[in-house]
Coordinates of C-alpha atoms in Angstrom, one line a residue:
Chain A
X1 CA 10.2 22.4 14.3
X2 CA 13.2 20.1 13.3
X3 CA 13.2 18.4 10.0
X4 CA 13.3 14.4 10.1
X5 CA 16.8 14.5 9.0
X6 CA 17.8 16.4 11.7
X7 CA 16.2 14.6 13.6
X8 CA 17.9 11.4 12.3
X9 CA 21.2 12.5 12.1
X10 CA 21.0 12.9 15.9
X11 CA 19.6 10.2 17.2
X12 CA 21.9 7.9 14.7
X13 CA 24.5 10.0 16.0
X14 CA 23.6 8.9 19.5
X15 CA 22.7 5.1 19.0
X16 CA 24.2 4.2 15.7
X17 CA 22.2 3.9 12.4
X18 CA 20.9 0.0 12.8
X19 CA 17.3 0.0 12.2
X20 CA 15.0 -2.7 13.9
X21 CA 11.9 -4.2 12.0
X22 CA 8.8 -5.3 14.2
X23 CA 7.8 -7.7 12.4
X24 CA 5.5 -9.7 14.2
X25 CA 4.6 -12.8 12.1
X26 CA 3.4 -15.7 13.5
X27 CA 6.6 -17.6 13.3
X28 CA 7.6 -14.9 15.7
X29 CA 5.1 -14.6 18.0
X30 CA 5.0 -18.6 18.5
X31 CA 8.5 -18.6 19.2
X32 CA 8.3 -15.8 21.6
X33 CA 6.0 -18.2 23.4
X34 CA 2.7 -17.1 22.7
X35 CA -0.8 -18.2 20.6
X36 CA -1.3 -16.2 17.4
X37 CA -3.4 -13.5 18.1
X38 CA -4.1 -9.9 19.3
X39 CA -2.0 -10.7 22.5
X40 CA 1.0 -12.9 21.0
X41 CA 0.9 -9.7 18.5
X42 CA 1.5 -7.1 21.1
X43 CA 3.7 -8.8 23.8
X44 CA 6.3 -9.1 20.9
X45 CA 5.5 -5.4 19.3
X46 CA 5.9 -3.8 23.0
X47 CA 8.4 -6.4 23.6
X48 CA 10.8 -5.2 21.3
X49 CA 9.9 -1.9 22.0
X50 CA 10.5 -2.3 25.9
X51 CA 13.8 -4.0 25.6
X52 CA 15.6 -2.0 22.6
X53 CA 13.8 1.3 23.1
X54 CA 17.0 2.9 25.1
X55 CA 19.5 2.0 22.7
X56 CA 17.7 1.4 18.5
X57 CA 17.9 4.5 16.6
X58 CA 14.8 3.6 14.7
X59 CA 12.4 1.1 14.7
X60 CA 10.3 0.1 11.7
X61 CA 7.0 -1.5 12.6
X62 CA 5.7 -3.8 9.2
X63 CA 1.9 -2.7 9.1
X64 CA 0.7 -5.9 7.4
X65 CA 1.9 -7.7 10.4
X66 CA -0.8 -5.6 12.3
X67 CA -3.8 -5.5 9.5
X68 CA -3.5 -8.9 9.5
X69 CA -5.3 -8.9 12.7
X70 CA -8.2 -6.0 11.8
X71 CA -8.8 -3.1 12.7
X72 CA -7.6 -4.6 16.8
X73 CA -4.4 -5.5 15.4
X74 CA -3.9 -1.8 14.0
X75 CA -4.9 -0.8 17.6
X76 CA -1.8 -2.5 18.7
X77 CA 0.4 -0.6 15.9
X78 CA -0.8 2.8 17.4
X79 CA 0.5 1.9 20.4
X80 CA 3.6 1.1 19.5
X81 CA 4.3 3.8 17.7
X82 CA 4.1 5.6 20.7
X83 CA 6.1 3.2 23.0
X84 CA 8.6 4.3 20.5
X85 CA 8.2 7.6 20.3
X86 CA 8.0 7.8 24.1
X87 CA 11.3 5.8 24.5
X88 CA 13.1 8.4 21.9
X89 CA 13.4 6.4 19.0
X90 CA 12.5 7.3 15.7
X91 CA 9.7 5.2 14.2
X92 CA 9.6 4.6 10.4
X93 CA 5.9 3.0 9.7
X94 CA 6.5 0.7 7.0
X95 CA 3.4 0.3 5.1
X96 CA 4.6 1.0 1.3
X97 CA 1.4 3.1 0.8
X98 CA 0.7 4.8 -2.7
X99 CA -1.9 6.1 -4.3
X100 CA -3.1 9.6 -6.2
X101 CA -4.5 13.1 -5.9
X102 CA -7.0 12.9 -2.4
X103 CA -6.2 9.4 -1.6
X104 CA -3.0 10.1 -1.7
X105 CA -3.5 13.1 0.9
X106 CA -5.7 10.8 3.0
X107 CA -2.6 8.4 3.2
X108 CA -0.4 11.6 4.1
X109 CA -3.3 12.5 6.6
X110 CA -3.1 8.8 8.5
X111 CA 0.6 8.7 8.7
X112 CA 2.4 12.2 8.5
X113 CA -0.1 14.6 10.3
X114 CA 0.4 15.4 14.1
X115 CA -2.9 14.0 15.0
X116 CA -3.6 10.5 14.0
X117 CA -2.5 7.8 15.8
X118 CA -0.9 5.8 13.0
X119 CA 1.9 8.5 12.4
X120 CA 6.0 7.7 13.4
X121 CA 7.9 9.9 11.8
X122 CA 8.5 8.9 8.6
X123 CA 6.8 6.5 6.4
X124 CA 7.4 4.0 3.1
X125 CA 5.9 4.9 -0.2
X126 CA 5.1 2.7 -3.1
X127 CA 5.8 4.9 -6.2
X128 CA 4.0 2.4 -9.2
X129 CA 1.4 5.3 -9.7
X130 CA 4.6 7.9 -10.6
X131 CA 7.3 9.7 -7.8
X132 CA 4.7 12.7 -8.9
X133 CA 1.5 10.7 -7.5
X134 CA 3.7 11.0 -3.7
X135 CA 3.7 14.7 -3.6
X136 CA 0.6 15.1 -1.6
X137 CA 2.7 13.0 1.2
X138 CA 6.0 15.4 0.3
X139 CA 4.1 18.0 0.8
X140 CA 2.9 16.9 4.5
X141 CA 6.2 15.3 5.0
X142 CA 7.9 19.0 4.9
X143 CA 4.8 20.7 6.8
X144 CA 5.2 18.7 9.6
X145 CA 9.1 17.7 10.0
X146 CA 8.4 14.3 8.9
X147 CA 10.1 11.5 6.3
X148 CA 9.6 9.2 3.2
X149 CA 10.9 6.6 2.2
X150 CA 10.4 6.1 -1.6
X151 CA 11.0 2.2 -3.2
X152 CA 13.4 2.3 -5.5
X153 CA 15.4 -0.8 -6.2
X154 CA 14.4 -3.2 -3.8
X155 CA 15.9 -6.5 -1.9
X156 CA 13.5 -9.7 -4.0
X157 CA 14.8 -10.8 -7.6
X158 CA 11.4 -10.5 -9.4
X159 CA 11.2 -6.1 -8.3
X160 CA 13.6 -5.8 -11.7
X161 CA 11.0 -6.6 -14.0
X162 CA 9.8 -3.2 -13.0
X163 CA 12.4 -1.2 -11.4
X164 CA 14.9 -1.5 -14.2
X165 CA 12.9 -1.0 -17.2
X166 CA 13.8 1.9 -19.0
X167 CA 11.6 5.1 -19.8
X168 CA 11.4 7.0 -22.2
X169 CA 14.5 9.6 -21.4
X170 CA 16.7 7.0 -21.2
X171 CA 16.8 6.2 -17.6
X172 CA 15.8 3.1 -15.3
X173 CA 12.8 3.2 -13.1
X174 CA 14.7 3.1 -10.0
X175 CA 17.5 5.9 -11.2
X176 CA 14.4 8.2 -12.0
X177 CA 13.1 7.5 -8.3
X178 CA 16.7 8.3 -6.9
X179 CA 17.0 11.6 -9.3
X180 CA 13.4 13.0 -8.4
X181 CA 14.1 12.6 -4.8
X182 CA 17.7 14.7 -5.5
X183 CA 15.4 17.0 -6.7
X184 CA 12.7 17.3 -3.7
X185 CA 15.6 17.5 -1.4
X186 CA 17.4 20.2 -3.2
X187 CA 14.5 21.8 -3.3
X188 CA 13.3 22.0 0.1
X189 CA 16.6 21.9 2.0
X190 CA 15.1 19.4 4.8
X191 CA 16.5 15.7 3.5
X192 CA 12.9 14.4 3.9
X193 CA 12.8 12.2 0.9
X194 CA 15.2 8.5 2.0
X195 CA 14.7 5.5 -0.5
X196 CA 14.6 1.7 0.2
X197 CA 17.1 0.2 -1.6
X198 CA 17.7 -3.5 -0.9
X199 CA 20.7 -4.7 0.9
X200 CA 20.8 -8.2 -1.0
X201 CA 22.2 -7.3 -4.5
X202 CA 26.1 -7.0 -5.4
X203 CA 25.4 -3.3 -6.3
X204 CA 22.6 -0.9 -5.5
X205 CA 21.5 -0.8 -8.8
X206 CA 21.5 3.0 -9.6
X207 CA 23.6 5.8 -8.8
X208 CA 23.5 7.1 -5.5
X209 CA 26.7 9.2 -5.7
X210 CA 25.0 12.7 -5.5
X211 CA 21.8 11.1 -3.1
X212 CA 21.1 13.8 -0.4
X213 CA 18.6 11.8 1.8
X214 CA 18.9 8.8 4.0
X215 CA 19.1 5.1 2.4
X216 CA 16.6 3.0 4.1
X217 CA 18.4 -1.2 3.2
X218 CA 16.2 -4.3 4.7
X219 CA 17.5 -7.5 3.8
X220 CA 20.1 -7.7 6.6
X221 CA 20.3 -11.2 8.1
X222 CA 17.5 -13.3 6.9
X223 CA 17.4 -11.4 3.7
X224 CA 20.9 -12.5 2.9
X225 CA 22.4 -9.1 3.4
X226 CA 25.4 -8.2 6.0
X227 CA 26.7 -5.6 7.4
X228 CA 30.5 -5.9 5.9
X229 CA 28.4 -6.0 2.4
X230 CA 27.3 -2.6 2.6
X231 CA 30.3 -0.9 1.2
X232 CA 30.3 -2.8 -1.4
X233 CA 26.9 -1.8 -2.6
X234 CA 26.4 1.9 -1.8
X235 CA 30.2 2.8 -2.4
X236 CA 30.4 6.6 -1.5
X237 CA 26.7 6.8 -0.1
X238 CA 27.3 3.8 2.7
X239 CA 27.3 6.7 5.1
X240 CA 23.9 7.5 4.4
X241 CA 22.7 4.1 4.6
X242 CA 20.0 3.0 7.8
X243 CA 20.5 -0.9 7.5
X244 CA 17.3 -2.6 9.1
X245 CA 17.5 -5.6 10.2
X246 CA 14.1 -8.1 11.4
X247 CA 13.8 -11.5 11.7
X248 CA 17.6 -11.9 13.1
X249 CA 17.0 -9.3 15.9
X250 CA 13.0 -10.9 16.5
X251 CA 14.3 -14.3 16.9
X252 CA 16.7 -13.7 19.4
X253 CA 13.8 -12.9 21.9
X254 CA 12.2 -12.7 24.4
X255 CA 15.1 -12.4 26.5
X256 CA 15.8 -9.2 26.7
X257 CA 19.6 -9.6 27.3
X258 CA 19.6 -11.8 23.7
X259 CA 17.6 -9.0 22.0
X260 CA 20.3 -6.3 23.5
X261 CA 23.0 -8.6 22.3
X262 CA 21.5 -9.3 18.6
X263 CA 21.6 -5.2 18.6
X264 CA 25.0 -4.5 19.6
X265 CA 26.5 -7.3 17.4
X266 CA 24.6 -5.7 14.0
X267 CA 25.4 -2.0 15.0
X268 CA 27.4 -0.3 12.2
X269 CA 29.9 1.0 15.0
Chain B
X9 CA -16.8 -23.0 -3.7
X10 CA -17.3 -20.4 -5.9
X11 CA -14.6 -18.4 -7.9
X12 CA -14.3 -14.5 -7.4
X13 CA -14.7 -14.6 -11.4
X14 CA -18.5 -17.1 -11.5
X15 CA -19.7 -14.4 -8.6
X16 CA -18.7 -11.0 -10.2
X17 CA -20.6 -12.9 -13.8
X18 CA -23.6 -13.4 -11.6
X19 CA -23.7 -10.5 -10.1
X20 CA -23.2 -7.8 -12.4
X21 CA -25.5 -10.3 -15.0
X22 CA -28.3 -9.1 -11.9
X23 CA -27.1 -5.8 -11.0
X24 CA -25.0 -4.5 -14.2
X25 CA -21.5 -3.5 -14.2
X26 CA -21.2 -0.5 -11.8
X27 CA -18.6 -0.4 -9.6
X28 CA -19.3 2.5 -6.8
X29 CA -16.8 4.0 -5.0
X30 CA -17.0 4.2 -1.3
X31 CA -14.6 7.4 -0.8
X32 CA -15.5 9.2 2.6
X33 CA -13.7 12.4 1.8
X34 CA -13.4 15.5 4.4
X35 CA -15.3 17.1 1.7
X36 CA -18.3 14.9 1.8
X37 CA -18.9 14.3 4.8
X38 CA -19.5 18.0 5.1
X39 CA -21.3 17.7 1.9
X40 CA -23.5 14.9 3.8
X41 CA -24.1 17.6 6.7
X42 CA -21.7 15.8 9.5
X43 CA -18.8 17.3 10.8
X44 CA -15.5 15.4 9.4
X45 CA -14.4 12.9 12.0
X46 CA -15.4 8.8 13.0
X47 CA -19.8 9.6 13.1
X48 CA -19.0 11.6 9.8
X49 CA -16.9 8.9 7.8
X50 CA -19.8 5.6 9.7
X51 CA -23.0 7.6 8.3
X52 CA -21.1 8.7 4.8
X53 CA -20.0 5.1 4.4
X54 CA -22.9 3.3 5.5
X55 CA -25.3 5.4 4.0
X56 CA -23.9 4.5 0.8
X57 CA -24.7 0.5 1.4
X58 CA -28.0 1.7 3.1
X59 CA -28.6 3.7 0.5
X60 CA -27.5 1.0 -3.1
X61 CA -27.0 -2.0 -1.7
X62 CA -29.6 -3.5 -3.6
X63 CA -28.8 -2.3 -6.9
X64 CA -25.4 -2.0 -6.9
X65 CA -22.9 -4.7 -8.1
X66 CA -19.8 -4.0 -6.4
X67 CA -18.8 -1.3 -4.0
X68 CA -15.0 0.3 -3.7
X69 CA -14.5 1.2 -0.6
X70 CA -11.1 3.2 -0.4
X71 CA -9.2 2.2 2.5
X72 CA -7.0 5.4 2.9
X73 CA -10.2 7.6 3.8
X74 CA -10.7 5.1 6.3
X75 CA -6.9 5.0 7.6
X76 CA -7.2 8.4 7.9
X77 CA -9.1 8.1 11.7
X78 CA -6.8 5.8 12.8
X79 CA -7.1 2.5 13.9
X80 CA -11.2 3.5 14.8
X81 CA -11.6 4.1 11.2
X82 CA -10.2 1.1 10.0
X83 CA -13.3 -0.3 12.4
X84 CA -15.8 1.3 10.0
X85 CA -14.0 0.1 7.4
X86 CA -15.1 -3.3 8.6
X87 CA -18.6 -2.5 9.4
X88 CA -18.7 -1.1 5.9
X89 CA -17.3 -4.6 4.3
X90 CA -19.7 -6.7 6.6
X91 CA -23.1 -4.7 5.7
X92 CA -22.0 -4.3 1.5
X93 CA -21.7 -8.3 1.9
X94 CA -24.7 -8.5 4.1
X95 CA -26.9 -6.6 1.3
X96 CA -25.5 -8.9 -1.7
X97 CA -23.0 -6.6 -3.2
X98 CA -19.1 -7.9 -4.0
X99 CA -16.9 -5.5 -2.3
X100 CA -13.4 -4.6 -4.1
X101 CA -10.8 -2.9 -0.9
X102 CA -8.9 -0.7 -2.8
X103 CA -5.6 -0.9 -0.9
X104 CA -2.9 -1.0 -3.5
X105 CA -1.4 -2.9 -0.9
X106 CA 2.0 -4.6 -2.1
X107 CA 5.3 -6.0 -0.4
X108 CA 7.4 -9.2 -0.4
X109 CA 7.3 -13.1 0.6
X110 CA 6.2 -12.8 4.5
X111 CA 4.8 -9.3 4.1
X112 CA 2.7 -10.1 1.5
X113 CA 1.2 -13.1 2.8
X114 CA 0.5 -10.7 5.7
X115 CA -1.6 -8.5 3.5
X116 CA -2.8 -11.3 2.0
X117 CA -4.4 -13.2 5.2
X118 CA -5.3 -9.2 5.9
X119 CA -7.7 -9.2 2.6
X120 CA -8.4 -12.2 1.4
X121 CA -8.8 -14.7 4.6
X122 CA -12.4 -16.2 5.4
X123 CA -11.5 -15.1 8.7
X124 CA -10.2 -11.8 8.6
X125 CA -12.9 -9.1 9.3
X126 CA -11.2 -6.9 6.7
X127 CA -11.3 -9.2 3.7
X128 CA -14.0 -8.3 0.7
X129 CA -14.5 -10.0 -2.4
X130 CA -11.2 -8.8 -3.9
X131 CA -8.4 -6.4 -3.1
X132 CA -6.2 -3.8 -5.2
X133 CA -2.5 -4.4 -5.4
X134 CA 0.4 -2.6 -6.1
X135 CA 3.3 -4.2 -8.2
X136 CA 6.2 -2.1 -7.8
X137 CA 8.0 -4.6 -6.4
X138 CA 7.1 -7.0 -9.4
X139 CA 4.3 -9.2 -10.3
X140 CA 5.9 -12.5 -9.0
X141 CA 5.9 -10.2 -5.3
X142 CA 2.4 -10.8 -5.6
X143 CA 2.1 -15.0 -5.5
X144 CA 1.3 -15.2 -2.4
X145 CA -1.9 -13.2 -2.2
X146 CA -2.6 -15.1 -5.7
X147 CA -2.5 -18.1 -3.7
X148 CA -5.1 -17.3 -1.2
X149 CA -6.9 -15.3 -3.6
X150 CA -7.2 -18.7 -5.2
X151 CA -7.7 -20.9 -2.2
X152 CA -10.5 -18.6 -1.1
X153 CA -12.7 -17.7 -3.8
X154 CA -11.5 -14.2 -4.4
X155 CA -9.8 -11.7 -6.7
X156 CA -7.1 -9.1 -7.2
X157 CA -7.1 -6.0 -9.2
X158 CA -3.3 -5.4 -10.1
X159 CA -2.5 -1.7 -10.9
X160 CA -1.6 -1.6 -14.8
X161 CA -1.9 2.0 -16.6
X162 CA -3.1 4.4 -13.9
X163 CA -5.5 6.7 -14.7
X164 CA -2.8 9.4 -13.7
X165 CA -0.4 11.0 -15.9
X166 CA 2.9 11.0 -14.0
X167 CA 1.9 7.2 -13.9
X168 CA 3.7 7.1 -17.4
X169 CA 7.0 7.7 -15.6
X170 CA 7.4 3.9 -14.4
X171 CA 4.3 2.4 -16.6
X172 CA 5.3 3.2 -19.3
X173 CA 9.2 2.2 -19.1
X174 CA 10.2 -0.7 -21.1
X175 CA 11.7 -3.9 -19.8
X176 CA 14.3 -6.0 -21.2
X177 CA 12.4 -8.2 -23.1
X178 CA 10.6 -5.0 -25.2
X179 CA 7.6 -4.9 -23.3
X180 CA 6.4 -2.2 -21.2
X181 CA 5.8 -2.4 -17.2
X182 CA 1.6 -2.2 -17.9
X183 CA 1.9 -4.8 -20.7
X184 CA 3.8 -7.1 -18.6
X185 CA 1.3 -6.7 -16.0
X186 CA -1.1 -7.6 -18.2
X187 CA 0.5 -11.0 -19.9
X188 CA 1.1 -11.9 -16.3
X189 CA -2.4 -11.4 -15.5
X190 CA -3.1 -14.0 -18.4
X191 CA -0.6 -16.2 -17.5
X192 CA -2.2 -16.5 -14.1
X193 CA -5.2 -16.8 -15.4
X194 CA -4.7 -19.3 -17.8
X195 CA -3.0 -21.6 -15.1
X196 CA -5.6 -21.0 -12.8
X197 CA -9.0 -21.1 -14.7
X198 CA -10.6 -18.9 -12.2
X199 CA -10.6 -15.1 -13.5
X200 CA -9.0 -14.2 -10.3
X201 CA -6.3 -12.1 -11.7
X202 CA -8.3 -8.2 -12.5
X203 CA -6.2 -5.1 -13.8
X204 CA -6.1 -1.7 -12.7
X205 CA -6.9 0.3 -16.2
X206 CA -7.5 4.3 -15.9
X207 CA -10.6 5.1 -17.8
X208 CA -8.9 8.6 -18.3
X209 CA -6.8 7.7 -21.8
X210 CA -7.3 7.9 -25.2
X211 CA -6.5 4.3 -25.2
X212 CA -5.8 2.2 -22.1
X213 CA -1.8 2.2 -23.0
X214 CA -1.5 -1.7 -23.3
X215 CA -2.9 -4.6 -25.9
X216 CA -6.0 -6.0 -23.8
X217 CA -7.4 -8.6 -27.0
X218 CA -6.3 -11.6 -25.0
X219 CA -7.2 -10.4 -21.2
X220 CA -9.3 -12.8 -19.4
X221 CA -9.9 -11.5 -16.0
X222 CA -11.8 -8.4 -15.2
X223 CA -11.0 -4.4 -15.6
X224 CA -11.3 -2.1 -12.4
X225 CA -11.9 1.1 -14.5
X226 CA -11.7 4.6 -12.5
X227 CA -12.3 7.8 -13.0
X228 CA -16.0 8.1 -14.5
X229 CA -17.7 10.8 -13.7
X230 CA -15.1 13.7 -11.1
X231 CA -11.9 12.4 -13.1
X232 CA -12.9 13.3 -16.5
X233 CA -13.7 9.8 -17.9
X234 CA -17.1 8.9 -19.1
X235 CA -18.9 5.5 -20.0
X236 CA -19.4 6.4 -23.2
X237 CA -15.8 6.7 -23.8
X238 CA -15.0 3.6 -22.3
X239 CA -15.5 1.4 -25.8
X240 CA -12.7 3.9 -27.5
X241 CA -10.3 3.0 -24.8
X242 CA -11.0 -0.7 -24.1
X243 CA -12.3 -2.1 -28.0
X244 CA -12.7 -5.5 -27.4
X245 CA -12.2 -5.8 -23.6
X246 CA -14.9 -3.5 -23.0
X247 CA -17.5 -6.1 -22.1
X248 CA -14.8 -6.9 -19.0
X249 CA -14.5 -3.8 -17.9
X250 CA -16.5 -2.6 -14.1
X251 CA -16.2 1.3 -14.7
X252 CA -16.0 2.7 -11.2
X253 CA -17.6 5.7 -10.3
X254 CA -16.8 7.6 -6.4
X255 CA -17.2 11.4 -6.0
X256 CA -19.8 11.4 -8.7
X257 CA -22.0 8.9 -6.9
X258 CA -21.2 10.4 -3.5
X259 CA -22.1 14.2 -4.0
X260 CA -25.7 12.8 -5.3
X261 CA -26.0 12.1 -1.4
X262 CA -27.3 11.7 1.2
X263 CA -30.6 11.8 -0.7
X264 CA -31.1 7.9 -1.2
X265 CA -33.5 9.0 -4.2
X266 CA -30.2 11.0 -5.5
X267 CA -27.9 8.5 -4.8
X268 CA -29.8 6.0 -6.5
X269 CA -31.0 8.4 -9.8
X270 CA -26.5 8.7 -9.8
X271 CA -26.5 5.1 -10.1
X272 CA -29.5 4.5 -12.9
X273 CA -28.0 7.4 -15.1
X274 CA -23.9 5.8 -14.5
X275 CA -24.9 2.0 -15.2
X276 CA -23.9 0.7 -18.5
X277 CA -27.4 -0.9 -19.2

């Protein structure tokens, strides 16, 4: 079995790091053409996946986008997860899930275990309950070769009221997120544990200098963010960074030719 | 139309204050005599509104034990909402869901839409990314009648590591949680805004005197907490608080006498 950052650093290798967002809002979907509903919601899900499947290192399917059409709409999520997976790109499910002890392992269950239809291979966790409420997911996460992405400072003003308060040994919320997931990866050798860090402020936020995991950044193009900024954020760790980019990529559809294009021109190299 | 705060007064005035949790673990399902998989989680789930809906004021179902059979799960889930409504009971999904501007209207149309076949009476949320990421699921909650129970102090004790923390302005991340709550409250008059308060400390880790929504309390009963206890942790906010019971309840099944002798000996009155 190969690890998810093995797994990453080849297929990034291959295609570049740019990460897509499916993010099938209505916006989206009416300006693709079609009525809101189940099948406006999957013509642009498969959509994207049918046109950029060849060439997007990762795609990141928004699960609200999907829940917001019931249990049908989450029908269409399973799916394309595995378009995606069939095409060879890596699928982060971003659903920002958190929660403790067996609801926690339930959540691991739905989206890191080899059976259920909701798993991609890596998946975004919501650490308010503590990074030690996540390690039910860590612990699946290594057993089965898969990924987390752990929020730590993220890309909308009002996240600082959390993620830079200050605990009790002296360091921000978000710097104690990016130091325990130093510590899972050192620990277990596979680079499972990523963070999202937003792609929209002048610096990251915390220090990311000795950060052994992949750096997960929405926020590109609608967001604010660009590509050229991303230097200037992550400094030293820029190499580690996945920037994702949605709306910008979602709106140049349905062509197919103007969805390849929006790709190639965002593409880190 | 009703606010979520007049319905939850009339309801537990008629019912007490009770909140049961509707957590279809692996391990009760077998516990119920079915083999763990989609008949397992519909008879565990619906037995429980078969079973209490009558006497019970509000039920908890936890989505992630749902998520956890894909897509077909998340149709139980449904089925679960509809017949809890069906037999009178307010319904709190316990999602912790929680994201930004788009996203989070996405959840929000997901769980608190008159249309959306997943929407209860309220709906946990997770504020990681800030309590202001959370207007626009106020807004609906608002528009439509219904609540939100907004994780504060966790009944968890790694939850310290980011509740805990202390902001710029001297407060800590549960405390500003809580004045938000009241803010929103205040502006609103409708009692939408609920907090997430772990009935599991010696004292519920934040100043609750001027609350004015409602307290989602877990962890009676498996998790160590007890109702008894609940006046030492709440003082004067104890008359808000729904304690929630799950495993407790649950493992009394699929006995309807025992599930309903676990509910007479749990309620408050």
């Amino acid at each position: 079995m190969s690890s998810y950052g093995e797994r990453l650093a080849a297929v990034t290798a291959a295609r570049g790091r740019l990460c897509v967002g499916i993010d099938p809002h209505r916006s989206v979907i009416e300006a693709w053409g079609y009525e809101f509903g189940l099948a406006g919601l999957e013509a642009v899900a498969r959509g994207m996946v049918d046109a950029l499947g060849d060439v997007v290192a990762v795609f990141k399917p928004q699960s609200a986008f999907f829940e917001a059409h019931g249990s049908a709409g989450v029908a269409v999520l399973e799916r394309t997860i595995a378009a995606a997976k069939a095409a060879g790109a890596l699928v982060i499910v971003d659903a920002k899930r958190g929660d403790i002890g067996s609801t926690m392992a339930a959540y691991a269950d739905a989206y890191l275990s080899d059976s259920s239809p909701l798993a991609g291979d890596a998946l975004t966790v919501s650490p308010y309950l503590g990074f030690g409420s996540l390690q039910p997911a860590l612990d699946l996460a290594h057993a089965t070769g898969r990924g987390l992405y752990v929020l730590a400072r993220t890309s909308n003003p009002e996240g600082g009221d959390v993620q830079s308060a200050v605990r009790a040994d002296g360091v921000t919320v978000a710097q104690g997120m990016v130091d325990a997931a130093i510590a899972a990866n050192e620990a277990s050798g596979q680079g499972a544990v990523g963070l999202v860090i937003g792609a929209t402020h002048s610096d990251a936020g915390c220090d990311l200098d000795h950060f052994n995991g992949s750096i997960l950044a929405p926020g590109i193009g609608a967001q604010g963010g660009t590509i050229q900024s991303l230097a200037g954020i992550f400094g030293p760790a820029t190499d580690r960074v996945l920037p994702s980019a949605s709306r910008e990529v979602l709106l140049s559809g349905p062509s197919v030719a103007g969805l390849r294009e929006a790709v190639a021109r965002l593409q880190l190299v």
